[in-house]
Short mmCIF file of C-alpha atoms in Angstrom, two decimals:
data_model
loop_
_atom_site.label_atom_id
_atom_site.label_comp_id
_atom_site.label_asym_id
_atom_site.label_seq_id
_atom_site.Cartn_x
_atom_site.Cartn_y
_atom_site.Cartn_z
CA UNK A 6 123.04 155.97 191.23
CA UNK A 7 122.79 158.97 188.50
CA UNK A 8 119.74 158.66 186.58
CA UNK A 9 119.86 160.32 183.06
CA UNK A 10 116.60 161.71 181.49
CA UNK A 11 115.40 163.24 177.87
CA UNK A 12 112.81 165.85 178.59
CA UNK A 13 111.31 168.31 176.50
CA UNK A 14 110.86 171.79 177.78
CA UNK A 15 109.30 174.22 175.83
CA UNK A 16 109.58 171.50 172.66
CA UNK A 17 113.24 172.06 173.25
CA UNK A 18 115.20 168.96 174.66
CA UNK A 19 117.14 168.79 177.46
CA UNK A 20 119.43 166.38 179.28
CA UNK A 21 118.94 165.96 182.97
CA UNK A 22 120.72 164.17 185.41
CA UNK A 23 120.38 163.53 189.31
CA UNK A 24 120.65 160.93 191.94
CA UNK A 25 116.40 161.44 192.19
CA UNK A 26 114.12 159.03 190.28
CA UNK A 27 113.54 159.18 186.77
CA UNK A 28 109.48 159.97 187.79
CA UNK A 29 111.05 162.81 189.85
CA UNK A 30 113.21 163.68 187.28
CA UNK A 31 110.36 164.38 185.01
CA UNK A 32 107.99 165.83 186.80
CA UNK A 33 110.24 168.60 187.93
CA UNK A 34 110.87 169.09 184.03
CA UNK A 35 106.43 168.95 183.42
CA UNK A 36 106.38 171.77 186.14
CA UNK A 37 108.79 173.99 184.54
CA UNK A 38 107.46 173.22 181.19
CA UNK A 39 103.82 173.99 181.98
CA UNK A 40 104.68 177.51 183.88
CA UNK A 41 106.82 178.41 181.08
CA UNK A 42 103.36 177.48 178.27
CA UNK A 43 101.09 179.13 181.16
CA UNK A 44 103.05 182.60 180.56
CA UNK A 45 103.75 181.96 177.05
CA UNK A 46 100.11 181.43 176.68
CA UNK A 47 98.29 184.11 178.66
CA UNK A 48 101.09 186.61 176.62
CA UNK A 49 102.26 185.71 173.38
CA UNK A 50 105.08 188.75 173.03
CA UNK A 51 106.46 186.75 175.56
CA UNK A 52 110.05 185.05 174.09
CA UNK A 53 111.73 182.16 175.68
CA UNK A 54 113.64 184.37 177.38
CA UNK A 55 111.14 186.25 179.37
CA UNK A 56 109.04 183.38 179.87
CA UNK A 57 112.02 181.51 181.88
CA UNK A 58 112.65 184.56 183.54
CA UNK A 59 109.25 184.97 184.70
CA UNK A 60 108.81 181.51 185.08
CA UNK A 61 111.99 181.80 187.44
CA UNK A 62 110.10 184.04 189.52
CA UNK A 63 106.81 182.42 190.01
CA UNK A 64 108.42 179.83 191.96
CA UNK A 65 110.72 182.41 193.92
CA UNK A 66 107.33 184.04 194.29
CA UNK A 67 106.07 180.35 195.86
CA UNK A 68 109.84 179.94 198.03
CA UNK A 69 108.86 184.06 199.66
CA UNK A 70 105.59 182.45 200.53
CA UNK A 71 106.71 179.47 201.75
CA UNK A 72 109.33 180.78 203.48
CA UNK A 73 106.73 183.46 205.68
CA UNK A 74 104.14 180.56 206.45
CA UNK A 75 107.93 178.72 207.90
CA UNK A 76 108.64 181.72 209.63
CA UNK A 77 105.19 181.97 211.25
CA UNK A 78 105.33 178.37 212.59
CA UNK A 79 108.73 179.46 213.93
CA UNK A 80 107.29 182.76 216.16
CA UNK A 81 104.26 180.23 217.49
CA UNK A 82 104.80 178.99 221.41
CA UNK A 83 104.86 175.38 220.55
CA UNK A 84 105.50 175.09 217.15
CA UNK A 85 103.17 171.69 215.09
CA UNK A 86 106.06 169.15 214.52
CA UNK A 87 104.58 167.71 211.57
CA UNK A 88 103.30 170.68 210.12
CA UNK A 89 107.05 172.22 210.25
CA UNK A 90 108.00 168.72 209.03
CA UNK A 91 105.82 169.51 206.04
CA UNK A 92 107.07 173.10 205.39
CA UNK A 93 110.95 171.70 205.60
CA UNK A 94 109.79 168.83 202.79
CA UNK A 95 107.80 171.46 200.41
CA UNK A 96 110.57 174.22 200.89
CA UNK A 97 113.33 171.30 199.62
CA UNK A 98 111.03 170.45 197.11
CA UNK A 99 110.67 173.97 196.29
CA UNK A 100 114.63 174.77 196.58
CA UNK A 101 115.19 171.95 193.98
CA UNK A 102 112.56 173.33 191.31
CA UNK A 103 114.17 176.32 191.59
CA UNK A 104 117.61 175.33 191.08
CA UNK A 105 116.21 173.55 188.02
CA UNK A 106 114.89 176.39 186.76
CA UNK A 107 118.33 178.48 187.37
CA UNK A 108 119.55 175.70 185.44
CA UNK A 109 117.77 176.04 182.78
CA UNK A 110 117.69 179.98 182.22
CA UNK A 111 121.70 179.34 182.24
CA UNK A 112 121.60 177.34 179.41
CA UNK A 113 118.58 179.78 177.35
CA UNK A 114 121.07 181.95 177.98
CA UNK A 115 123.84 180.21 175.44
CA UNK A 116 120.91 180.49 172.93
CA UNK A 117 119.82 183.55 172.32
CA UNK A 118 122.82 185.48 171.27
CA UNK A 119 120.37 187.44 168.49
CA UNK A 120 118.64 189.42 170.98
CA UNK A 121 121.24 191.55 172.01
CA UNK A 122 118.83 194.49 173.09
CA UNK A 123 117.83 192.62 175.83
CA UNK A 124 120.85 191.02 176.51
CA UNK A 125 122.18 193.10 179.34
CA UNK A 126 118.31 193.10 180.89
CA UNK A 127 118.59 189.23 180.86
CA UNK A 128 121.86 188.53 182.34
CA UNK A 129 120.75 191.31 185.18
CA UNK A 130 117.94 189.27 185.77
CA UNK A 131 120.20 185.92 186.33
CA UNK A 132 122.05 188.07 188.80
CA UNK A 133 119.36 189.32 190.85
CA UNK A 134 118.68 185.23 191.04
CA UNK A 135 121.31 184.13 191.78
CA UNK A 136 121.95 186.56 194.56
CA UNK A 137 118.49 185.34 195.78
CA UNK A 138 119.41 181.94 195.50
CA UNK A 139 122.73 182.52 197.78
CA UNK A 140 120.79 184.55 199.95
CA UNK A 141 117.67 181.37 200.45
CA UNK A 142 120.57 178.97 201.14
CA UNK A 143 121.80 181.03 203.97
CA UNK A 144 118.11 181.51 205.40
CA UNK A 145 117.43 177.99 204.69
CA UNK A 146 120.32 177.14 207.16
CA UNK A 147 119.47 179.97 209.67
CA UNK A 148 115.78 178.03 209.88
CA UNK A 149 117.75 174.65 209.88
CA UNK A 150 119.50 175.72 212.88
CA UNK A 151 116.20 177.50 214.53
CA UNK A 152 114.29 174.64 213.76
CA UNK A 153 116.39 172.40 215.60
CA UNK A 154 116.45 175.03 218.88
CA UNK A 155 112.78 174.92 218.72
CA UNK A 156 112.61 171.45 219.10
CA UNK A 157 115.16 171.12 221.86
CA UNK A 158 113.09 173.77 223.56
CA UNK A 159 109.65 171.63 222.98
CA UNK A 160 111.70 168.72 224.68
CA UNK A 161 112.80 170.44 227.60
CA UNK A 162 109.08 172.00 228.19
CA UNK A 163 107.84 168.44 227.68
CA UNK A 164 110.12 167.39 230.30
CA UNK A 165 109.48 170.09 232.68
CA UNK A 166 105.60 169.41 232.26
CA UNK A 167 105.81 165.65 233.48
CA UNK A 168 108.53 166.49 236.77
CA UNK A 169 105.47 169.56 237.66
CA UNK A 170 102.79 167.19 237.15
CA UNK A 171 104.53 164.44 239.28
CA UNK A 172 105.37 167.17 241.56
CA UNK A 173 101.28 168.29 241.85
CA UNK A 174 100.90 164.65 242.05
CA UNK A 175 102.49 164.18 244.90
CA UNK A 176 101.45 167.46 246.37
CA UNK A 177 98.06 166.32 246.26
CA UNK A 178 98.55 162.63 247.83
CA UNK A 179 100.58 164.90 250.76
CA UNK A 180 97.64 167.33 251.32
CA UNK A 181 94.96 163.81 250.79
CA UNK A 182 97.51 162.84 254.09
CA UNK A 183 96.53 166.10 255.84
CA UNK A 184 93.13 165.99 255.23
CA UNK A 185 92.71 162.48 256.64
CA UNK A 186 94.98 163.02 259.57
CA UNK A 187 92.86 166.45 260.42
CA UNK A 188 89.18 164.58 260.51
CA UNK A 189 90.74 161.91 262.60
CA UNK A 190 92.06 164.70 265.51
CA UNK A 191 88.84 166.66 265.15
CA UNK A 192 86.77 163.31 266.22
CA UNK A 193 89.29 162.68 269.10
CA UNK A 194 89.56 165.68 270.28
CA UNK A 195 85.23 165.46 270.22
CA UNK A 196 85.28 162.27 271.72
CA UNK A 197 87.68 163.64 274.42
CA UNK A 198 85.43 166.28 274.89
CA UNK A 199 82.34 164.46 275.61
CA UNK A 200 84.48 162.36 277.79
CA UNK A 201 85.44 165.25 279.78
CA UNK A 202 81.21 166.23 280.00
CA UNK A 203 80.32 163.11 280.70
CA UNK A 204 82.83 163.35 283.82
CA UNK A 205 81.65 166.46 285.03
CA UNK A 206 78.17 165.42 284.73
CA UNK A 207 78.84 162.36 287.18
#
C-alpha cells in the first residue's frame, strides 16, 4: 500500500509517497527539516540551496561513519551478530534518509533558477552525490555479500567447535579407561609379587 503525506520542509510543502508508514513518512521529513533549520540557523547567509546541500552531506558524513564502524565489525574474528544486525538496520535507515534528501535537493533545484552564479556550483554538487550514492549502493552490496560469508564462516567454526569438543570428550573417557585399567595391573602385578615372596620365604 502507497501512503501519501503533506510535509513541510523548510515551510515549503512537499508531497511524499512510499510503501513506509505515514509516522515513518514524517519523521524522515522532521529530520531533514531540522538539519536543514540547524544550518540555516547557526549561518544565516546560508540559502536553501546551500543548506540542502550541506544538509546532504551531514548525513553522507553519518553513512562514512557508519559505514567504518560496519567495516570494523567485518575485520573482527567472530564478528557480534546482533550488533552487525544493528549496523545493517541503521545503515538502511541511513540509505533511505539520504535518498530523501537527494530527493529533495532535485526538486530545490527546479526552484532556484535566479541564482545563476551558483548554478553550475550546485548542480556539481548533485553530481558529486550522486556519484556517492552509486558508489554506497555498490559497497552496500559488497558488505551484503561479506556479511553473509562471515556468517557462514561463524557456522562452520561453531560446528567445528562441538565435533573437537566431542572429540576431547571422548578422548578423555578413553584416557579415564587407561587410567583405571593401569591401577588395576599395578595392584596385580603387587599382589603377584608378594605372592612370589611369600613363596620364597616358605
Amino acid at each position: 500500500m502507497v501512503n501519501k503525506v503533506v510535509v513541510k520542509i523548510n515551510g515549503v510543502e512537499y508531497t511524499l509517497m512510499g510503501e513506509d508508514s505515514e509516522d515513518y513518512l514524517f519523521s524522515i521529513a522532521n529530520f531533514v527539516d531540522k538539519k536543514i533549520k540547524e544550518i540555516l540557523s547557526s549561518n544565516p547567509k546560508h540559502n536553501t540551496t546551500s543548506s540542502a546541500v550541506l544538509t546532504a552531506l551531514t548525513v553522507t558524513d553519518e553513512m562514512f561513519k557508519l559505514k567504518k564502524e560496519m567495516e570494523k565489525l567485518r575485520q573482527s574474528t567472530v564478528v557480534p551478530t546482533e550488533k552487525l544486525r544493528e549496523a545493517e538496520e541503521r545503515y538502511r535507515a541511513l540509505y533511505e534518509e539520504f535518498k530523501r534528501v537527494v530527493d529533495e535537493n532535485n526538486s530545490a533545484k527546479s526552484k532556484l533558477e535566479e541564482v545563476v552564479l551558483k548554478e553550475r556550483e550546485y548542480s556539481e554538487g548533485i553530481n558529486r552525490l550522486k556519484a556517492d550514492y552509486e558508489e554506497k549502493i555498490k559497497e552496500y552490496e559488497a558488505l551484503l555479500k561479506e556479511n553473509a560469508y562471515l556468517r557462514e564462516r561463524n557456522e562452520e567454526a561453531e560446528r567445528e567447535l562441538k565435533e573437537t569438543k566431542e572429540m576431547l570428550s571422548s578422548v578423555k573417557e578413553q584416557l579415564l579407561e587407561s587410567q583405571i585399567e593401569l591401577v588395576r595391573v599395578k595392584k596385580d602385578l603387587k599382589d603377584f609379587k608378594e605372592l612370589q615372596s611369600k613363596k620364597r620365604s616358605v
